[in-house]
Each structure stands twice: as structure tokens, then as C-alpha cells.
Amino acid sequence: MAGTGKTTLLQRINAHLSAKRTPRYAINLDPAVTQVPFGAHIDIRDTVNYKQVMKQYNLGPNGGILTALNLFTTKFDQVLDLVAKRAPSVDYILLDTPGQIEIFTWSASGAIITDTLSATYPTVILYIIDTPRSTAPATFMSNMLYACSILYKTRLPFVLVFNKTDVVSHEFAKEWMTDFESFQAALEEDTTYMGSLVNSMCLVLEEFYANLRLVGVSAVTGEGMDELFEAVEEAAKEYETEYKPELEKMLRQKQEREAGRQKEQMQRLMKDMSLGKGKEVISGTRKAADLDRIGREEADGDQDMSADEGESNDDGDDKLDGHAGRAGHAGHASQMQDASFQRFLSKSKAA
């Protein structure tokens, strides 16, 4: 959670590994942090400007962090390539995430980062709790509910880390998680609705407590670092024996579903292609038949036209003969008229 000292704790972890000369690789995923106290090999602030994102998209602080993380996740494949190059030479890969739970745990970008890393490397989740602020039963129960939700969301080995033990010891938390009656006694003074709700919730989380690793540390003094790394090593073994087989099973199922989907698409494509070829053959046969029919019709049409032309020629000859006869008759009549006119002239001269 925000304000629990997780960045300071990561700096302490980095210093502890450095003192033991243990090779590590650090990544900062918090775009809103003003100063990174440890040497981050990859820093989201080098890629995304948090304040510019807020200004450009007109967002508030949480919206700006979420958008910056989403933008960074679009290039996370490059981060994975860099990590893969350094992985053989380092023992630990440290990630500092934004403190807002809803931004990282319940966002798409947070799920992508967690899933891609856990698919390749043994991954352990450290949930940092502010010990002095968890002395109240209601606040303690709120932290436990957050932890439960993160555990079941990530499905990865989980370690509860009570920070700031130099201020308040975490022994009360261990007692509340292992002894139900002691927690009930702490709730006796709280008679409000919240108290009754917390009382009923503690019964629900009893099984959740039984499977949790719990350590107390101080990021300031370095107290509890050895116990923390022991818990991390146990969680890493649990990853190899329980979580990794389950992840591989889920990956195989996903690949099988993808292969089945591709096979189904290929069968559908082949079916469509075979139907298309059949239609092409049928249309080609019809086309040939149509051409043959059209050819016969054209041939019949040519014969009919020839016959019609013959009849037309006969009619034309008859018509021509009729014209010639009428022309002959007209010429003969003209000759007779000329002879009569000559006789008329001769008689007129004699008179």
C-alpha cells in the first residue's frame, strides 16, 4: 500500500544484496516517485513523463500513474529482452511497483507485467504493511483483505512483510493471525457496526492465515533481512513445485485452444475453397452450354436471314419488271402522240 515504505525497503534489500556481493537487477515501475534511492537499471521515468501525461490527458494523480504505466507496458517486450540478457548473470530481479493497489494489481498493465514475468522466472509477491498503522483491528483486517485479494488475483507465492518494526513490533499481528481469541479480545471494546463486521470477517480469513508466510522487517535499520530472504527462498521453491506446473498446464491449455481454433479456421477455409471451386466448374459448364446454344441460334438466324433475303430479291425483281413494263407502255404512248401531232401540222399547212 502507499506510504508503507516499500521503496525504502527495496533500497534496503538492494543494499543487503550489495553487501553480500549478490548480483541483482532493479526495475522501477513507479512513475510518480520523486527520487529512487536505489540504482535502478530500468526506470519508467526515463520512458514516460508522469506530469506531462497528467497535463496532456487532463488526469489526476492516480489516473496519471495508471496511464503512464499503461503506456510503459506497450514497450514491456523490450524490458523483457533486457531482463533476459541479464538473467543468467543475476540472482535476483527486484521490481518496485506503484503503491496504489488498484493501479497495479487490478489493472490490465499490472496483470500483463506479472503474468509475463511469472511465466519465465520464479516470481514472489511481497505485500508490505505499515505495522504502526495496523495496530487497530479494523485497519489490520483491511490489510488482510487487501492481501487476500492480491494473492488470489496473482496466484503466486506470497509473503506478508510488516515494515517499520523499529517503531512497533509485529508480534501482535502474529498473535492475531494464529490465535482467534486474542483478536476477539481486541475487538471487545469496539461495539460499532465496523467491529461486528471485522469480527465476522476474521472467521472467514482463518484458512487464509494458515497458508501465509509472515516476516517483520525494518527498512531503516535492516532488521529482519535474513528472515525475509529465507521466506523468499521458501516461496521460490513453492513456485517450482506448485505454481510452475499449474502455469505450464494453463499455458498448454491455452496453446491447445489456440491450435484448435486455428484448425477450425483452416477447415472452414478449405470448405469455402472447395465450394468455390465447385461453383466455378458449374458456372463454366453453363457458360459452355450457353455459348453452344447461342452459336446454334446465330446459325439458325443466318439461315433465316438468307431465306428472307432470297424472298426479298424475288420481290424486288418482280417490282423491277413491273417498272420496266410501265416505262415501255409510256414510251409507246408518247410515240403515238407524236405521230398524231405531225399529221395535224400537215393538214394545217395544206389548208
PDB file of N, CA and C in Angstrom, residues 215-281:
ATOM      1  N   VAL A 215       6.762 -12.093   7.943  1.00  0.00           N
ATOM      2  CA  VAL A 215       8.042 -11.652   8.498  1.00  0.00           C
ATOM      3  C   VAL A 215       7.910 -10.192   8.908  1.00  0.00           C
ATOM      4  N   GLY A 216       8.741  -9.786   9.869  1.00  0.00           N
ATOM      5  CA  GLY A 216       8.797  -8.394  10.283  1.00  0.00           C
ATOM      6  C   GLY A 216      10.166  -7.818   9.971  1.00  0.00           C
ATOM      7  N   VAL A 217      10.200  -6.649   9.355  1.00  0.00           N
ATOM      8  CA  VAL A 217      11.468  -6.032   8.951  1.00  0.00           C
ATOM      9  C   VAL A 217      11.440  -4.543   9.288  1.00  0.00           C
ATOM     10  N   SER A 218      12.626  -3.966   9.235  1.00  0.00           N
ATOM     11  CA  SER A 218      12.757  -2.521   9.360  1.00  0.00           C
ATOM     12  C   SER A 218      13.614  -2.039   8.198  1.00  0.00           C
ATOM     13  N   ALA A 219      13.008  -1.227   7.337  1.00  0.00           N
ATOM     14  CA  ALA A 219      13.747  -0.706   6.194  1.00  0.00           C
ATOM     15  C   ALA A 219      14.822   0.282   6.619  1.00  0.00           C
ATOM     16  N   VAL A 220      14.684   0.835   7.815  1.00  0.00           N
ATOM     17  CA  VAL A 220      15.647   1.833   8.301  1.00  0.00           C
ATOM     18  C   VAL A 220      16.865   1.161   8.908  1.00  0.00           C
ATOM     19  N   THR A 221      16.645   0.194   9.779  1.00  0.00           N
ATOM     20  CA  THR A 221      17.750  -0.452  10.487  1.00  0.00           C
ATOM     21  C   THR A 221      18.253  -1.718   9.806  1.00  0.00           C
ATOM     22  N   GLY A 222      17.456  -2.283   8.926  1.00  0.00           N
ATOM     23  CA  GLY A 222      17.854  -3.534   8.286  1.00  0.00           C
ATOM     24  C   GLY A 222      17.490  -4.757   9.090  1.00  0.00           C
ATOM     25  N   GLU A 223      16.769  -4.589  10.162  1.00  0.00           N
ATOM     26  CA  GLU A 223      16.362  -5.726  10.991  1.00  0.00           C
ATOM     27  C   GLU A 223      15.404  -6.646  10.221  1.00  0.00           C
ATOM     28  N   GLY A 224      15.637  -7.941  10.336  1.00  0.00           N
ATOM     29  CA  GLY A 224      14.770  -8.938   9.715  1.00  0.00           C
ATOM     30  C   GLY A 224      15.079  -9.256   8.270  1.00  0.00           C
ATOM     31  N   MET A 225      16.202  -8.769   7.724  1.00  0.00           N
ATOM     32  CA  MET A 225      16.523  -9.041   6.316  1.00  0.00           C
ATOM     33  C   MET A 225      16.793 -10.516   6.066  1.00  0.00           C
ATOM     34  N   ASP A 226      17.486 -11.157   6.985  1.00  0.00           N
ATOM     35  CA  ASP A 226      17.789 -12.576   6.796  1.00  0.00           C
ATOM     36  C   ASP A 226      16.502 -13.408   6.792  1.00  0.00           C
ATOM     37  N   GLU A 227      15.590 -13.099   7.713  1.00  0.00           N
ATOM     38  CA  GLU A 227      14.315 -13.819   7.747  1.00  0.00           C
ATOM     39  C   GLU A 227      13.509 -13.571   6.472  1.00  0.00           C
ATOM     40  N   LEU A 228      13.598 -12.369   5.953  1.00  0.00           N
ATOM     41  CA  LEU A 228      12.886 -12.053   4.712  1.00  0.00           C
ATOM     42  C   LEU A 228      13.399 -12.892   3.552  1.00  0.00           C
ATOM     43  N   PHE A 229      14.696 -13.006   3.403  1.00  0.00           N
ATOM     44  CA  PHE A 229      15.247 -13.777   2.294  1.00  0.00           C
ATOM     45  C   PHE A 229      15.007 -15.276   2.473  1.00  0.00           C
ATOM     46  N   GLU A 230      14.942 -15.739   3.712  1.00  0.00           N
ATOM     47  CA  GLU A 230      14.579 -17.138   3.940  1.00  0.00           C
ATOM     48  C   GLU A 230      13.152 -17.405   3.464  1.00  0.00           C
ATOM     49  N   ALA A 231      12.248 -16.469   3.767  1.00  0.00           N
ATOM     50  CA  ALA A 231      10.860 -16.621   3.316  1.00  0.00           C
ATOM     51  C   ALA A 231      10.776 -16.561   1.792  1.00  0.00           C
ATOM     52  N   VAL A 232      11.582 -15.701   1.172  1.00  0.00           N
ATOM     53  CA  VAL A 232      11.594 -15.600  -0.283  1.00  0.00           C
ATOM     54  C   VAL A 232      12.094 -16.894  -0.910  1.00  0.00           C
ATOM     55  N   GLU A 233      13.125 -17.483  -0.333  1.00  0.00           N
ATOM     56  CA  GLU A 233      13.656 -18.740  -0.865  1.00  0.00           C
ATOM     57  C   GLU A 233      12.621 -19.862  -0.754  1.00  0.00           C
ATOM     58  N   GLU A 234      11.907 -19.922   0.360  1.00  0.00           N
ATOM     59  CA  GLU A 234      10.846 -20.924   0.513  1.00  0.00           C
ATOM     60  C   GLU A 234       9.737 -20.708  -0.515  1.00  0.00           C
ATOM     61  N   ALA A 235       9.392 -19.440  -0.729  1.00  0.00           N
ATOM     62  CA  ALA A 235       8.346 -19.136  -1.712  1.00  0.00           C
ATOM     63  C   ALA A 235       8.805 -19.492  -3.126  1.00  0.00           C
ATOM     64  N   ALA A 236      10.092 -19.290  -3.418  1.00  0.00           N
ATOM     65  CA  ALA A 236      10.617 -19.645  -4.745  1.00  0.00           C
ATOM     66  C   ALA A 236      10.547 -21.159  -4.973  1.00  0.00           C
ATOM     67  N   LYS A 237      10.825 -21.946  -3.926  1.00  0.00           N
ATOM     68  CA  LYS A 237      10.699 -23.401  -4.041  1.00  0.00           C
ATOM     69  C   LYS A 237       9.245 -23.796  -4.252  1.00  0.00           C
ATOM     70  N   GLU A 238       8.353 -23.108  -3.544  1.00  0.00           N
ATOM     71  CA  GLU A 238       6.927 -23.371  -3.729  1.00  0.00           C
ATOM     72  C   GLU A 238       6.492 -23.060  -5.158  1.00  0.00           C
ATOM     73  N   TYR A 239       7.076 -22.015  -5.734  1.00  0.00           N
ATOM     74  CA  TYR A 239       6.786 -21.685  -7.126  1.00  0.00           C
ATOM     75  C   TYR A 239       7.160 -22.841  -8.045  1.00  0.00           C
ATOM     76  N   GLU A 240       8.335 -23.423  -7.822  1.00  0.00           N
ATOM     77  CA  GLU A 240       8.808 -24.509  -8.686  1.00  0.00           C
ATOM     78  C   GLU A 240       7.967 -25.767  -8.533  1.00  0.00           C
ATOM     79  N   THR A 241       7.502 -26.058  -7.335  1.00  0.00           N
ATOM     80  CA  THR A 241       6.795 -27.316  -7.084  1.00  0.00           C
ATOM     81  C   THR A 241       5.293 -27.230  -7.301  1.00  0.00           C
ATOM     82  N   GLU A 242       4.703 -26.057  -7.050  1.00  0.00           N
ATOM     83  CA  GLU A 242       3.243 -25.941  -7.124  1.00  0.00           C
ATOM     84  C   GLU A 242       2.759 -24.971  -8.194  1.00  0.00           C
ATOM     85  N   TYR A 243       3.334 -23.802  -8.246  1.00  0.00           N
ATOM     86  CA  TYR A 243       2.822 -22.773  -9.147  1.00  0.00           C
ATOM     87  C   TYR A 243       3.280 -22.990 -10.592  1.00  0.00           C
ATOM     88  N   LYS A 244       4.536 -23.352 -10.776  1.00  0.00           N
ATOM     89  CA  LYS A 244       5.045 -23.525 -12.135  1.00  0.00           C
ATOM     90  C   LYS A 244       4.311 -24.627 -12.894  1.00  0.00           C
ATOM     91  N   PRO A 245       4.101 -25.827 -12.304  1.00  0.00           N
ATOM     92  CA  PRO A 245       3.314 -26.844 -13.019  1.00  0.00           C
ATOM     93  C   PRO A 245       1.916 -26.359 -13.396  1.00  0.00           C
ATOM     94  N   GLU A 246       1.300 -25.600 -12.492  1.00  0.00           N
ATOM     95  CA  GLU A 246      -0.037 -25.070 -12.790  1.00  0.00           C
ATOM     96  C   GLU A 246       0.012 -24.055 -13.927  1.00  0.00           C
ATOM     97  N   LEU A 247       1.048 -23.199 -13.923  1.00  0.00           N
ATOM     98  CA  LEU A 247       1.200 -22.220 -15.003  1.00  0.00           C
ATOM     99  C   LEU A 247       1.468 -22.918 -16.339  1.00  0.00           C
ATOM    100  N   GLU A 248       2.293 -23.959 -16.308  1.00  0.00           N
ATOM    101  CA  GLU A 248       2.570 -24.712 -17.537  1.00  0.00           C
ATOM    102  C   GLU A 248       1.315 -25.409 -18.046  1.00  0.00           C
ATOM    103  N   LYS A 249       0.508 -25.911 -17.115  1.00  0.00           N
ATOM    104  CA  LYS A 249      -0.755 -26.541 -17.510  1.00  0.00           C
ATOM    105  C   LYS A 249      -1.683 -25.524 -18.162  1.00  0.00           C
ATOM    106  N   MET A 250      -1.779 -24.348 -17.566  1.00  0.00           N
ATOM    107  CA  MET A 250      -2.616 -23.296 -18.140  1.00  0.00           C
ATOM    108  C   MET A 250      -2.093 -22.868 -19.502  1.00  0.00           C
ATOM    109  N   LEU A 251      -0.755 -22.817 -19.649  1.00  0.00           N
ATOM    110  CA  LEU A 251      -0.168 -22.437 -20.930  1.00  0.00           C
ATOM    111  C   LEU A 251      -0.455 -23.491 -21.992  1.00  0.00           C
ATOM    112  N   ARG A 252      -0.354 -24.772 -21.625  1.00  0.00           N
ATOM    113  CA  ARG A 252      -0.666 -25.840 -22.577  1.00  0.00           C
ATOM    114  C   ARG A 252      -2.127 -25.792 -23.006  1.00  0.00           C
ATOM    115  N   GLN A 253      -3.003 -25.574 -22.043  1.00  0.00           N
ATOM    116  CA  GLN A 253      -4.427 -25.481 -22.381  1.00  0.00           C
ATOM    117  C   GLN A 253      -4.690 -24.311 -23.322  1.00  0.00           C
ATOM    118  N   LYS A 254      -4.019 -23.202 -23.076  1.00  0.00           N
ATOM    119  CA  LYS A 254      -4.186 -22.046 -23.947  1.00  0.00           C
ATOM    120  C   LYS A 254      -3.662 -22.340 -25.349  1.00  0.00           C
ATOM    121  N   GLN A 255      -2.512 -23.028 -25.431  1.00  0.00           N
ATOM    122  CA  GLN A 255      -1.956 -23.379 -26.738  1.00  0.00           C
ATOM    123  C   GLN A 255      -2.855 -24.369 -27.460  1.00  0.00           C
ATOM    124  N   GLU A 256      -3.431 -25.318 -26.720  1.00  0.00           N
ATOM    125  CA  GLU A 256      -4.344 -26.280 -27.335  1.00  0.00           C
ATOM    126  C   GLU A 256      -5.598 -25.590 -27.859  1.00  0.00           C
ATOM    127  N   ARG A 257      -6.128 -24.654 -27.079  1.00  0.00           N
ATOM    128  CA  ARG A 257      -7.297 -23.907 -27.555  1.00  0.00           C
ATOM    129  C   ARG A 257      -6.950 -23.095 -28.801  1.00  0.00           C
ATOM    130  N   GLU A 258      -5.767 -22.506 -28.806  1.00  0.00           N
ATOM    131  CA  GLU A 258      -5.356 -21.721 -29.960  1.00  0.00           C
ATOM    132  C   GLU A 258      -5.157 -22.615 -31.178  1.00  0.00           C
ATOM    133  N   ALA A 259      -4.541 -23.812 -30.958  1.00  0.00           N
ATOM    134  CA  ALA A 259      -4.353 -24.744 -32.071  1.00  0.00           C
ATOM    135  C   ALA A 259      -5.703 -25.241 -32.600  1.00  0.00           C
ATOM    136  N   GLY A 260      -6.638 -25.513 -31.690  1.00  0.00           N
ATOM    137  CA  GLY A 260      -7.970 -25.933 -32.115  1.00  0.00           C
ATOM    138  C   GLY A 260      -8.690 -24.847 -32.897  1.00  0.00           C
ATOM    139  N   ARG A 261      -8.526 -23.626 -32.445  1.00  0.00           N
ATOM    140  CA  ARG A 261      -9.160 -22.503 -33.154  1.00  0.00           C
ATOM    141  C   ARG A 261      -8.562 -22.340 -34.547  1.00  0.00           C
ATOM    142  N   GLN A 262      -7.238 -22.448 -34.664  1.00  0.00           N
ATOM    143  CA  GLN A 262      -6.591 -22.339 -35.967  1.00  0.00           C
ATOM    144  C   GLN A 262      -6.996 -23.497 -36.887  1.00  0.00           C
ATOM    145  N   LYS A 263      -7.103 -24.707 -36.318  1.00  0.00           N
ATOM    146  CA  LYS A 263      -7.523 -25.857 -37.119  1.00  0.00           C
ATOM    147  C   LYS A 263      -8.952 -25.669 -37.628  1.00  0.00           C
ATOM    148  N   GLU A 264      -9.811 -25.173 -36.755  1.00  0.00           N
ATOM    149  CA  GLU A 264     -11.199 -24.927 -37.153  1.00  0.00           C
ATOM    150  C   GLU A 264     -11.271 -23.881 -38.263  1.00  0.00           C
ATOM    151  N   GLN A 265     -10.483 -22.821 -38.139  1.00  0.00           N
ATOM    152  CA  GLN A 265     -10.454 -21.792 -39.178  1.00  0.00           C
ATOM    153  C   GLN A 265      -9.928 -22.357 -40.498  1.00  0.00           C
ATOM    154  N   MET A 266      -8.896 -23.227 -40.434  1.00  0.00           N
ATOM    155  CA  MET A 266      -8.357 -23.823 -41.651  1.00  0.00           C
ATOM    156  C   MET A 266      -9.375 -24.738 -42.314  1.00  0.00           C
ATOM    157  N   GLN A 267     -10.079 -25.533 -41.519  1.00  0.00           N
ATOM    158  CA  GLN A 267     -11.117 -26.398 -42.083  1.00  0.00           C
ATOM    159  C   GLN A 267     -12.223 -25.578 -42.738  1.00  0.00           C
ATOM    160  N   ARG A 268     -12.599 -24.489 -42.077  1.00  0.00           N
ATOM    161  CA  ARG A 268     -13.621 -23.623 -42.647  1.00  0.00           C
ATOM    162  C   ARG A 268     -13.144 -23.002 -43.957  1.00  0.00           C
ATOM    163  N   LEU A 269     -11.852 -22.626 -43.979  1.00  0.00           N
ATOM    164  CA  LEU A 269     -11.291 -22.043 -45.187  1.00  0.00           C
ATOM    165  C   LEU A 269     -11.243 -23.059 -46.329  1.00  0.00           C
ATOM    166  N   MET A 270     -10.814 -24.301 -46.033  1.00  0.00           N
ATOM    167  CA  MET A 270     -10.757 -25.340 -47.057  1.00  0.00           C
ATOM    168  C   MET A 270     -12.154 -25.664 -47.576  1.00  0.00           C
ATOM    169  N   LYS A 271     -13.132 -25.658 -46.671  1.00  0.00           N
ATOM    170  CA  LYS A 271     -14.504 -25.919 -47.090  1.00  0.00           C
ATOM    171  C   LYS A 271     -15.004 -24.839 -48.020  1.00  0.00           C
ATOM    172  N   ASP A 272     -14.721 -23.598 -47.679  1.00  0.00           N
ATOM    173  CA  ASP A 272     -15.126 -22.481 -48.533  1.00  0.00           C
ATOM    174  C   ASP A 272     -14.439 -22.549 -49.889  1.00  0.00           C
ATOM    175  N   MET A 273     -13.153 -22.937 -49.897  1.00  0.00           N
ATOM    176  CA  MET A 273     -12.419 -23.049 -51.161  1.00  0.00           C
ATOM    177  C   MET A 273     -12.987 -24.157 -52.031  1.00  0.00           C
ATOM    178  N   SER A 274     -13.338 -25.306 -51.415  1.00  0.00           N
ATOM    179  CA  SER A 274     -13.913 -26.404 -52.202  1.00  0.00           C
ATOM    180  C   SER A 274     -15.271 -26.013 -52.772  1.00  0.00           C
ATOM    181  N   LEU A 275     -16.092 -25.309 -51.998  1.00  0.00           N
ATOM    182  CA  LEU A 275     -17.380 -24.847 -52.508  1.00  0.00           C
ATOM    183  C   LEU A 275     -17.182 -23.847 -53.631  1.00  0.00           C
ATOM    184  N   GLY A 276     -16.181 -23.009 -53.517  1.00  0.00           N
ATOM    185  CA  GLY A 276     -15.906 -22.028 -54.563  1.00  0.00           C
ATOM    186  C   GLY A 276     -15.483 -22.698 -55.866  1.00  0.00           C
ATOM    187  N   LYS A 277     -14.662 -23.776 -55.769  1.00  0.00           N
ATOM    188  CA  LYS A 277     -14.233 -24.491 -56.975  1.00  0.00           C
ATOM    189  C   LYS A 277     -15.416 -25.167 -57.646  1.00  0.00           C
ATOM    190  N   GLY A 278     -16.318 -25.775 -56.853  1.00  0.00           N
ATOM    191  CA  GLY A 278     -17.499 -26.412 -57.428  1.00  0.00           C
ATOM    192  C   GLY A 278     -18.365 -25.428 -58.173  1.00  0.00           C
ATOM    193  N   LYS A 279     -18.549 -24.248 -57.602  1.00  0.00           N
ATOM    194  CA  LYS A 279     -19.339 -23.221 -58.269  1.00  0.00           C
ATOM    195  C   LYS A 279     -18.683 -22.791 -59.561  1.00  0.00           C
ATOM    196  N   GLU A 280     -17.345 -22.759 -59.567  1.00  0.00           N
ATOM    197  CA  GLU A 280     -16.630 -22.342 -60.775  1.00  0.00           C
ATOM    198  C   GLU A 280     -16.801 -23.358 -61.883  1.00  0.00           C
ATOM    199  N   VAL A 281     -16.753 -24.668 -61.547  1.00  0.00           N
ATOM    200  CA  VAL A 281     -16.948 -25.720 -62.554  1.00  0.00           C
ATOM    201  C   VAL A 281     -18.354 -25.662 -63.112  1.00  0.00           C
TER     202      VAL A 281
END
